[in-house]
PDB file of C-alpha atoms in Angstrom:
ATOM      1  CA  UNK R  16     255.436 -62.815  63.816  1.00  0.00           C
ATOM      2  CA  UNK R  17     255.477 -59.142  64.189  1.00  0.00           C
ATOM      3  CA  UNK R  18     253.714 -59.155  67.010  1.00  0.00           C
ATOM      4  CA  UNK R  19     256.292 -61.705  69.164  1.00  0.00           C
ATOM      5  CA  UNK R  20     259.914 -59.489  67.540  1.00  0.00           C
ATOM      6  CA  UNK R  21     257.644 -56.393  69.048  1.00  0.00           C
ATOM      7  CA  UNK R  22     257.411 -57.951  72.570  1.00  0.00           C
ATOM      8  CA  UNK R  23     260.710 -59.538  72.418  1.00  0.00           C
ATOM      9  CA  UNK R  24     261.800 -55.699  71.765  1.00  0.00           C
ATOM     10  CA  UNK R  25     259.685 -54.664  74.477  1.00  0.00           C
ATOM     11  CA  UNK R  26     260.790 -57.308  77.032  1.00  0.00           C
ATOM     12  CA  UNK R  27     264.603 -57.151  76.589  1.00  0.00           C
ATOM     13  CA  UNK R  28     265.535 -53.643  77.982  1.00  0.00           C
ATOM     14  CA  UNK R  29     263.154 -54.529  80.563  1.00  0.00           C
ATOM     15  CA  UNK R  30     265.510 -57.477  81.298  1.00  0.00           C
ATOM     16  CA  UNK R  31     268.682 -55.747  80.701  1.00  0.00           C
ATOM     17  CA  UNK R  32     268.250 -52.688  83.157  1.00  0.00           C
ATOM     18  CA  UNK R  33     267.333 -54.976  85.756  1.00  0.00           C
ATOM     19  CA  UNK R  34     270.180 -57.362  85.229  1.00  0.00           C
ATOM     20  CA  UNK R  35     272.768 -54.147  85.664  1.00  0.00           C
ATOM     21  CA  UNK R  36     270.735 -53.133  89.009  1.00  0.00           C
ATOM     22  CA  UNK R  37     271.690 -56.513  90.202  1.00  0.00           C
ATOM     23  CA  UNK R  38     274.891 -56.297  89.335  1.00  0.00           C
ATOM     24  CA  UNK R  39     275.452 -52.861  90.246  1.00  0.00           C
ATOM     25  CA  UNK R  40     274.029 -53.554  94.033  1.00  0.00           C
ATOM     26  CA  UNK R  41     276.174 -56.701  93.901  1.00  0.00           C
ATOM     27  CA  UNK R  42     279.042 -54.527  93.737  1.00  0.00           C
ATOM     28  CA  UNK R  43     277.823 -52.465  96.318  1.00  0.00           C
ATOM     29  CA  UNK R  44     277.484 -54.858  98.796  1.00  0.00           C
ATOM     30  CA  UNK R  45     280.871 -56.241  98.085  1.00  0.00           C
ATOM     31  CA  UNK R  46     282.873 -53.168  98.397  1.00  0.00           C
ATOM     32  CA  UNK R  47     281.234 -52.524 101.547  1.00  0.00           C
ATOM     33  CA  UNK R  48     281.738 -55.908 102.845  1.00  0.00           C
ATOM     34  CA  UNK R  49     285.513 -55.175 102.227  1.00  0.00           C
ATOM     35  CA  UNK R  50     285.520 -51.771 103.796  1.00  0.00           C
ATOM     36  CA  UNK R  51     284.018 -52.979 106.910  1.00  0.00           C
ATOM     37  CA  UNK R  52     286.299 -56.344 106.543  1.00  0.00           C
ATOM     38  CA  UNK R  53     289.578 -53.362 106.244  1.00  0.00           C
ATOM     39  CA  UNK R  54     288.757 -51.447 109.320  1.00  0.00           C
ATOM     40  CA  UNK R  55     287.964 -54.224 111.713  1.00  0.00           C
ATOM     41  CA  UNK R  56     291.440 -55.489 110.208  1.00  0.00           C
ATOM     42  CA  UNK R  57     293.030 -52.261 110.889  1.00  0.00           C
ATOM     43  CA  UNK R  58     291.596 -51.778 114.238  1.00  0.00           C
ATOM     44  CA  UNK R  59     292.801 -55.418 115.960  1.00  0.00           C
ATOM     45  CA  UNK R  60     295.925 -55.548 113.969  1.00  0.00           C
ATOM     46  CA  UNK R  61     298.568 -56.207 116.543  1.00  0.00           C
ATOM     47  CA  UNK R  62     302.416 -56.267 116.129  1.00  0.00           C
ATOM     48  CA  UNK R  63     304.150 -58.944 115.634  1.00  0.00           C
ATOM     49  CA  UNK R  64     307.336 -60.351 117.446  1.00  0.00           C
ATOM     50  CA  UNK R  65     309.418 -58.533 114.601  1.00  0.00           C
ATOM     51  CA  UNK R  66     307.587 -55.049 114.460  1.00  0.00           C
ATOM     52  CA  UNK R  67     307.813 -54.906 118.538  1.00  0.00           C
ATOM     53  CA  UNK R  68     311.766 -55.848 119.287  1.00  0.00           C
ATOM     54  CA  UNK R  69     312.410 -53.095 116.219  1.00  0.00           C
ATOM     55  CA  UNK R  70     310.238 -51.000 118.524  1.00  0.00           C
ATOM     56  CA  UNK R  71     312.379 -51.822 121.359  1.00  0.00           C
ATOM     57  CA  UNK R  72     310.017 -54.043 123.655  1.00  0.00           C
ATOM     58  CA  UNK R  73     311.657 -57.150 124.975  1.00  0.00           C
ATOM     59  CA  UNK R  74     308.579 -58.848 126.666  1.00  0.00           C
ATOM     60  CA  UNK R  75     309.376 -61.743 129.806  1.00  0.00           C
ATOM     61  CA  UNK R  76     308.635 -65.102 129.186  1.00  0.00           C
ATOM     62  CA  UNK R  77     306.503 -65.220 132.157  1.00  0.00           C
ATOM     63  CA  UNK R  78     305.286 -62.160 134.027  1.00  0.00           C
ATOM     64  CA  UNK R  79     307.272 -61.268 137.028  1.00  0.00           C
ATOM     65  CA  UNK R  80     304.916 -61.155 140.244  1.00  0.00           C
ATOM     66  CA  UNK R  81     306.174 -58.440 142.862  1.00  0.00           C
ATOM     67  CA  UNK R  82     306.902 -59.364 146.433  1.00  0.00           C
ATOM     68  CA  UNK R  83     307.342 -57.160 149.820  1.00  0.00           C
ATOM     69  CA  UNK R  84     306.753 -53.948 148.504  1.00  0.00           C
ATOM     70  CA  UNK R  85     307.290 -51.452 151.080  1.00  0.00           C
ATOM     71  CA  UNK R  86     308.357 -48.131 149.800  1.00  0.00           C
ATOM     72  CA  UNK R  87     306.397 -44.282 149.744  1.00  0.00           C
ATOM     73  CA  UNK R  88     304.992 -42.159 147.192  1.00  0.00           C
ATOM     74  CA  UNK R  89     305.444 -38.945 146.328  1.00  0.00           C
ATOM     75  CA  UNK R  90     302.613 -38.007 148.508  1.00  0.00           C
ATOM     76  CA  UNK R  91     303.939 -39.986 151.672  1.00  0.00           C
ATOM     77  CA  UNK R  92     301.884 -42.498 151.201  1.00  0.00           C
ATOM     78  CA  UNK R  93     302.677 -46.875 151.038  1.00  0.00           C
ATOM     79  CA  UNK R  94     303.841 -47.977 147.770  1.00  0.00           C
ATOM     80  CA  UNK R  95     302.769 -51.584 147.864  1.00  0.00           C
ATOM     81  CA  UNK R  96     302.756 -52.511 143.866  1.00  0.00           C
ATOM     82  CA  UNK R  97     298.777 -52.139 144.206  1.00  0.00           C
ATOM     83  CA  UNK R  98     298.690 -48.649 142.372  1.00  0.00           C
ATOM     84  CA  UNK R  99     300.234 -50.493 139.404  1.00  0.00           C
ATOM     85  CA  UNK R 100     296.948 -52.403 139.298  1.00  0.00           C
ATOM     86  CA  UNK R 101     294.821 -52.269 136.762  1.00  0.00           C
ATOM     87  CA  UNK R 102     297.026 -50.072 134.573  1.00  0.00           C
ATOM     88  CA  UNK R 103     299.658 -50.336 131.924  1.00  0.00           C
ATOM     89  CA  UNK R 104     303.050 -48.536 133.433  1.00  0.00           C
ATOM     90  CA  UNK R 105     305.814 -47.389 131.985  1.00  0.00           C
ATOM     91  CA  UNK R 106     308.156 -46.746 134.804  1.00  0.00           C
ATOM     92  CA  UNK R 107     312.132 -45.044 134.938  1.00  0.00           C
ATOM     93  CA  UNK R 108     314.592 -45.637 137.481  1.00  0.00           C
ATOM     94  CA  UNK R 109     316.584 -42.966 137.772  1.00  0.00           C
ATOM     95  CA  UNK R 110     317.219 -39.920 140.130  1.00  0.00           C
ATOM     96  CA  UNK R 111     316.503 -36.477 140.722  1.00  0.00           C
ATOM     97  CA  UNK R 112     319.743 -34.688 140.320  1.00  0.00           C
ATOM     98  CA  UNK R 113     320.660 -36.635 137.333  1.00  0.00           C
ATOM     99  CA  UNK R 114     322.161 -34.425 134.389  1.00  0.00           C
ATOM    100  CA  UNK R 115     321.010 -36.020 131.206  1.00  0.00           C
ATOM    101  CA  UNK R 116     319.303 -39.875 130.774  1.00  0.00           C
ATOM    102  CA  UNK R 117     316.221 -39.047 133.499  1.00  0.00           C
ATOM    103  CA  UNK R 118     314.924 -35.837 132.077  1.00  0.00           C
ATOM    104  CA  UNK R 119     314.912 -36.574 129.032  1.00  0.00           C
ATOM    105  CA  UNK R 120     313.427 -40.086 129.542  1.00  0.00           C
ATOM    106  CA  UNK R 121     310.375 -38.247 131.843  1.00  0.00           C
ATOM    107  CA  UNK R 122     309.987 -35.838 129.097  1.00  0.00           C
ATOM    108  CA  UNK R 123     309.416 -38.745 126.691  1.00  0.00           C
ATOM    109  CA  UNK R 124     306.893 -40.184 129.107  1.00  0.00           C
ATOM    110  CA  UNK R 125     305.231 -36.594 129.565  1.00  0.00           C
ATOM    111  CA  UNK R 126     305.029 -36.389 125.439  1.00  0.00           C
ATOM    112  CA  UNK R 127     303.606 -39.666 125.232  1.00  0.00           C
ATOM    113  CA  UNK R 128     300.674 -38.835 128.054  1.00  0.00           C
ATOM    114  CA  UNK R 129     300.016 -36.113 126.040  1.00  0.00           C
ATOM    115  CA  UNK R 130     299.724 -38.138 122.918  1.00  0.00           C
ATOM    116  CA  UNK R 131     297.296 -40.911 124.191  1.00  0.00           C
ATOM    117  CA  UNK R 132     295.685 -38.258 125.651  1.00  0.00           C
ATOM    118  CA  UNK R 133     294.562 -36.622 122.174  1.00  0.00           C
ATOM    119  CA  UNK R 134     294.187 -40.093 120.583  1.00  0.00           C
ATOM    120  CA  UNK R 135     292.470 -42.316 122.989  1.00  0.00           C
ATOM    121  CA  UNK R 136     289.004 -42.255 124.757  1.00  0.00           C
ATOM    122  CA  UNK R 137     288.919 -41.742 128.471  1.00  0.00           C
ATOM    123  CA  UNK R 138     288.187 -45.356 129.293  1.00  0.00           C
ATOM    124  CA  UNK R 139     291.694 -46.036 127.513  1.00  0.00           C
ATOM    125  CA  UNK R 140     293.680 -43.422 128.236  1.00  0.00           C
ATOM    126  CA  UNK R 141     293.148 -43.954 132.019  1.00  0.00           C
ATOM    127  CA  UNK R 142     294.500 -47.357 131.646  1.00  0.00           C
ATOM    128  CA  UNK R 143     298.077 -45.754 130.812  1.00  0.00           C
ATOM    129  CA  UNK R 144     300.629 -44.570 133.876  1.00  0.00           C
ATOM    130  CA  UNK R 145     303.989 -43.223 134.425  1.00  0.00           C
ATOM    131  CA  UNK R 146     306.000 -43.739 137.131  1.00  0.00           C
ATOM    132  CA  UNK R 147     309.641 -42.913 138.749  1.00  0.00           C
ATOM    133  CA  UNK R 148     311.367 -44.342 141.152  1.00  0.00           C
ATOM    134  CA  UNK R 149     314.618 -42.748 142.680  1.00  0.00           C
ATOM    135  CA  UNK R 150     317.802 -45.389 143.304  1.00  0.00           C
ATOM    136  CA  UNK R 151     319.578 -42.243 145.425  1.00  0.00           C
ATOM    137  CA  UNK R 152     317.330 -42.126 148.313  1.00  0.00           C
ATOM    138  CA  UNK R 153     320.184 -39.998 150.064  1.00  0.00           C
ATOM    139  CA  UNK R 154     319.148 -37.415 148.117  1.00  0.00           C
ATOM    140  CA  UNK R 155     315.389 -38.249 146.490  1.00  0.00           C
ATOM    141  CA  UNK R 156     313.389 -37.684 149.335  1.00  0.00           C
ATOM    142  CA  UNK R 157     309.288 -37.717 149.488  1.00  0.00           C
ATOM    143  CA  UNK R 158     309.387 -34.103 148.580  1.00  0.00           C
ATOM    144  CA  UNK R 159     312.106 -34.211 146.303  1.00  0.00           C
ATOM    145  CA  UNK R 160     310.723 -37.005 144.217  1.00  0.00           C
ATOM    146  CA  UNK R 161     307.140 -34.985 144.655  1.00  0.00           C
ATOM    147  CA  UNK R 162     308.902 -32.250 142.900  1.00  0.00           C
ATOM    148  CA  UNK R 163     310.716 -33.625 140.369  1.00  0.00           C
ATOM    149  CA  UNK R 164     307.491 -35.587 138.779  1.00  0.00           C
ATOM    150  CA  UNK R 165     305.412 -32.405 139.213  1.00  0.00           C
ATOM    151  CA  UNK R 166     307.908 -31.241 136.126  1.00  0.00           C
ATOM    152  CA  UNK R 167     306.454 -33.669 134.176  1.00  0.00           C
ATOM    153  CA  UNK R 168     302.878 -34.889 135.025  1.00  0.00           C
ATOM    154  CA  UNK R 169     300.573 -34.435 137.732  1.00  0.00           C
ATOM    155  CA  UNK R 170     299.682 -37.660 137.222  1.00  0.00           C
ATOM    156  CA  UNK R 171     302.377 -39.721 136.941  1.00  0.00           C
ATOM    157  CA  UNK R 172     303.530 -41.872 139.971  1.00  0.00           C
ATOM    158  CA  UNK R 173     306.688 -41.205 141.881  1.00  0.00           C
ATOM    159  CA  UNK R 174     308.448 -43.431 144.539  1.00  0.00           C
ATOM    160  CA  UNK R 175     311.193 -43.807 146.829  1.00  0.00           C
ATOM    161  CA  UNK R 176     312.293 -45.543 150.513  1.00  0.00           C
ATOM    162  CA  UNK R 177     315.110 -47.050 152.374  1.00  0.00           C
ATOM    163  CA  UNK R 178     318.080 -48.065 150.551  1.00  0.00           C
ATOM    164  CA  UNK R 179     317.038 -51.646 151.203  1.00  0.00           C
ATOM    165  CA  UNK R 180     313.680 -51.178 149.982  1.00  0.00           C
ATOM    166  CA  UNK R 181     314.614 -49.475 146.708  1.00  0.00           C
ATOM    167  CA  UNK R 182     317.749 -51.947 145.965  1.00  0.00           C
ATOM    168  CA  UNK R 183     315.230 -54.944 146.532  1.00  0.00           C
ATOM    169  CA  UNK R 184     312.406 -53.378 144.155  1.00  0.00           C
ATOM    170  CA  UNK R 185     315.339 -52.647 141.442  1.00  0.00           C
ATOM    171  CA  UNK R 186     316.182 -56.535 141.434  1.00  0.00           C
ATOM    172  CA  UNK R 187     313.428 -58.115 141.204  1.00  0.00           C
ATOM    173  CA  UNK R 188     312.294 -55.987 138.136  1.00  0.00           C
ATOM    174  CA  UNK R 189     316.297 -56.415 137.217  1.00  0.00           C
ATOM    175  CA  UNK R 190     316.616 -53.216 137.415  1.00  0.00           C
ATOM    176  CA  UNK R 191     320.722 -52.394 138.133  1.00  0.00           C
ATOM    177  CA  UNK R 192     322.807 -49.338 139.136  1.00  0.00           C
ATOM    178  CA  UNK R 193     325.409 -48.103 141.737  1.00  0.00           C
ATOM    179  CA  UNK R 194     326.479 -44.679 143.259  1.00  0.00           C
ATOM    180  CA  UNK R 195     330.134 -43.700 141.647  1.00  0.00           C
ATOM    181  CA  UNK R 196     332.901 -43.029 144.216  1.00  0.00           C
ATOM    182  CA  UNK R 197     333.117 -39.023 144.978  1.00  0.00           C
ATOM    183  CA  UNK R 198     334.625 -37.201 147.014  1.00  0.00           C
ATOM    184  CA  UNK R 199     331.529 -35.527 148.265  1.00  0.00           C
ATOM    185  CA  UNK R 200     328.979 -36.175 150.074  1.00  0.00           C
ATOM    186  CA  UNK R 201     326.324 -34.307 148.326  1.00  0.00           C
ATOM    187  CA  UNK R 202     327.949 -33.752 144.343  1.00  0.00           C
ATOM    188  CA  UNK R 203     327.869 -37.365 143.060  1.00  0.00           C
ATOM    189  CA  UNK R 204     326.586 -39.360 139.911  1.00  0.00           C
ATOM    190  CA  UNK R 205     324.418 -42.487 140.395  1.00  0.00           C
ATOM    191  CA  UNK R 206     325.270 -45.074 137.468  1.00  0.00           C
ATOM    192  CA  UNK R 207     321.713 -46.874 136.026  1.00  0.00           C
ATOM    193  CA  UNK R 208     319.793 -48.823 133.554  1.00  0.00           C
ATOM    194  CA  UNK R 209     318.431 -46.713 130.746  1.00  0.00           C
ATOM    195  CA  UNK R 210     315.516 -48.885 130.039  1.00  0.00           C
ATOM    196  CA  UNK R 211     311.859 -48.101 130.648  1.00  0.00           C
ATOM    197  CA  UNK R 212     310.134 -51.193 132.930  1.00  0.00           C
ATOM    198  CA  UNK R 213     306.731 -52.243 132.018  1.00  0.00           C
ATOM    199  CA  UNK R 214     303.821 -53.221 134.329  1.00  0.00           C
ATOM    200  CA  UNK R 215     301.157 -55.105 133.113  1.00  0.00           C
ATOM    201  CA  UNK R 216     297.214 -54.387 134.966  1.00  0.00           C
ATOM    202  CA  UNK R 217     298.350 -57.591 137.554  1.00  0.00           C
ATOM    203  CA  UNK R 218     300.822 -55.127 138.688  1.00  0.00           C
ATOM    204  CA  UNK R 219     303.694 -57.750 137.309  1.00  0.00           C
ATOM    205  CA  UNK R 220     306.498 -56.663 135.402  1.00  0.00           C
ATOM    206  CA  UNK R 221     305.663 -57.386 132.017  1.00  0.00           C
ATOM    207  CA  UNK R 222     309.177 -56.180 130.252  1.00  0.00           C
ATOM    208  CA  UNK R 223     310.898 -53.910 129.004  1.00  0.00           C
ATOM    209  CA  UNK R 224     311.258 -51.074 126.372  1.00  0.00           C
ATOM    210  CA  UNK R 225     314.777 -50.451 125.035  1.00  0.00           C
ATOM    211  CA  UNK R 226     316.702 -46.862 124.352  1.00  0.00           C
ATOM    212  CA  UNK R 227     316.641 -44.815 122.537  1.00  0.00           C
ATOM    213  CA  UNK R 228     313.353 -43.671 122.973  1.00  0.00           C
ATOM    214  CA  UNK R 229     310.855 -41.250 120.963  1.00  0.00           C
ATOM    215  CA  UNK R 230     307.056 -40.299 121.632  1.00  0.00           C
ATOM    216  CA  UNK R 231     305.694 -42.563 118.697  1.00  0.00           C
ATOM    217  CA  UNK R 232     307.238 -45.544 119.330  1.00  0.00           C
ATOM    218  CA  UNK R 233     306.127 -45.481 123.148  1.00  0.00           C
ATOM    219  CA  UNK R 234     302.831 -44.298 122.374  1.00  0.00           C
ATOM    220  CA  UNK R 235     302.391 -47.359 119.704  1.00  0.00           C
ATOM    221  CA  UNK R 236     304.110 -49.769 122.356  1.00  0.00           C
ATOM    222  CA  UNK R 237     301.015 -48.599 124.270  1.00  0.00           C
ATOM    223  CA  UNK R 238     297.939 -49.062 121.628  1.00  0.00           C
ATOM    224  CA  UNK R 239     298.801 -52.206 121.228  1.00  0.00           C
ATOM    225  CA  UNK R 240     299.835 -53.416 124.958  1.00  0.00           C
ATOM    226  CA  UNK R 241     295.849 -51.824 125.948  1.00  0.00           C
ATOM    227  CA  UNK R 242     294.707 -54.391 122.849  1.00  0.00           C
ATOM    228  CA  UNK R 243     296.747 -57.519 122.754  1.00  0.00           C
ATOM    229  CA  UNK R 244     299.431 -57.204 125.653  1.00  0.00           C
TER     230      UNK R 244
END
């Protein structure tokens, strides 16, 4: 009898310890398991219809394919939508001379290139373009427009054209404004839309994003266009 309480005595610690490893790596595992469940959750977690009109984005119902595209770029060259391919753009109508509302609208789009560039990887970041296009070609130019983006980004996009060209772009992306009567010829204010147009990686207009603007909300309207747009 002594013999079998002594082994039981033995045995039982024996049993014990290894019963709290199991749990122990049990626990392990499962708070792993739920940090690695947290960050994939965190990385894909999209917006939802809610989060993105409070963010100002009022996405088409359909994509809006461009047609007859036949303007110039800053550089000269033929704007034919195809340099909106394979990007996301955020573009502004505006115009060169114009006191308040297109400044500070390419200086948001300036801050948020610098933004995506210190949080994205290349491969991501390249994805992401800005681009202007002038609706007072009387005055905006090739080397005005050239100019006037150079402010801002030496990669962003500018465009302009014939009056026909630009008015024809501007509606089919619904884009509206109008020159207000002056006297002069050369002193004037051109009356526009305030809202940034999006263009998906088909080079369709995917939307818009509303005013007011501010470097955080465009840059998150971004991160989650490049993932779930």
């Amino acid at each position: 009898m002594g013999f079998f309480i002594f082994e039981r005595a033995k045995k039982g610690p024996r049993k014990l310890k290894k019963y709290q490893f199991l749990v122990f790596f049990s626990a392990i595992l499962i708070a792993l398991g739920g940090l690695f469940w947290f960050a994939q959750t965190k990385k894909d977690q999209s917006l939802d219809l809610e989060q993105l009109n409070a963010l100002g984005l009022v996405q088409l119902p359909f994509p809006r394919t461009l047609e007859n595209l036949e303007l110039l770029t800053q550089e000269g060259e033929l704007f034919d939508g195809s340099q909106l391919e394979g990007k996301w753009t955020y573009a502004f109508f505006g115009y060169t001379n114009c006191p308040d509302i297109c400044p500070v609208t390419m200086n948001f789009l300036e801050s948020t290139e610098q933004r995506l560039r210190e949080t994205l990887d290349s491969d991501q970041f390249d994805v992401f373009q800005g681009m202007f296009v002038t609706v007072d070609v009387a005055r905006d130019g090739v080397d005005e427009v050239r100019e006037f983006v150079s402010r801002y980004s030496d990669l962003f996009l500018g465009v302009t054209g014939t009056d026909d060209k630009i008015a024809d772009f501007a509606k089919q992306v619904a884009v509206g404004y109008r020159r207000i009567p002056s006297a002069s010829e050369i002193q004037y204010l051109v009356e526009h839309q305030g809202n940034i147009v999006v263009f998906d990686p088909q080079g369709d207009c995917y939307g818009y994003i509303k005013p007011p603007f501010d470097t955080v909300q465009l840059t998150r309207l971004f991160q989650h266009l490049i993932k779930h747009g």
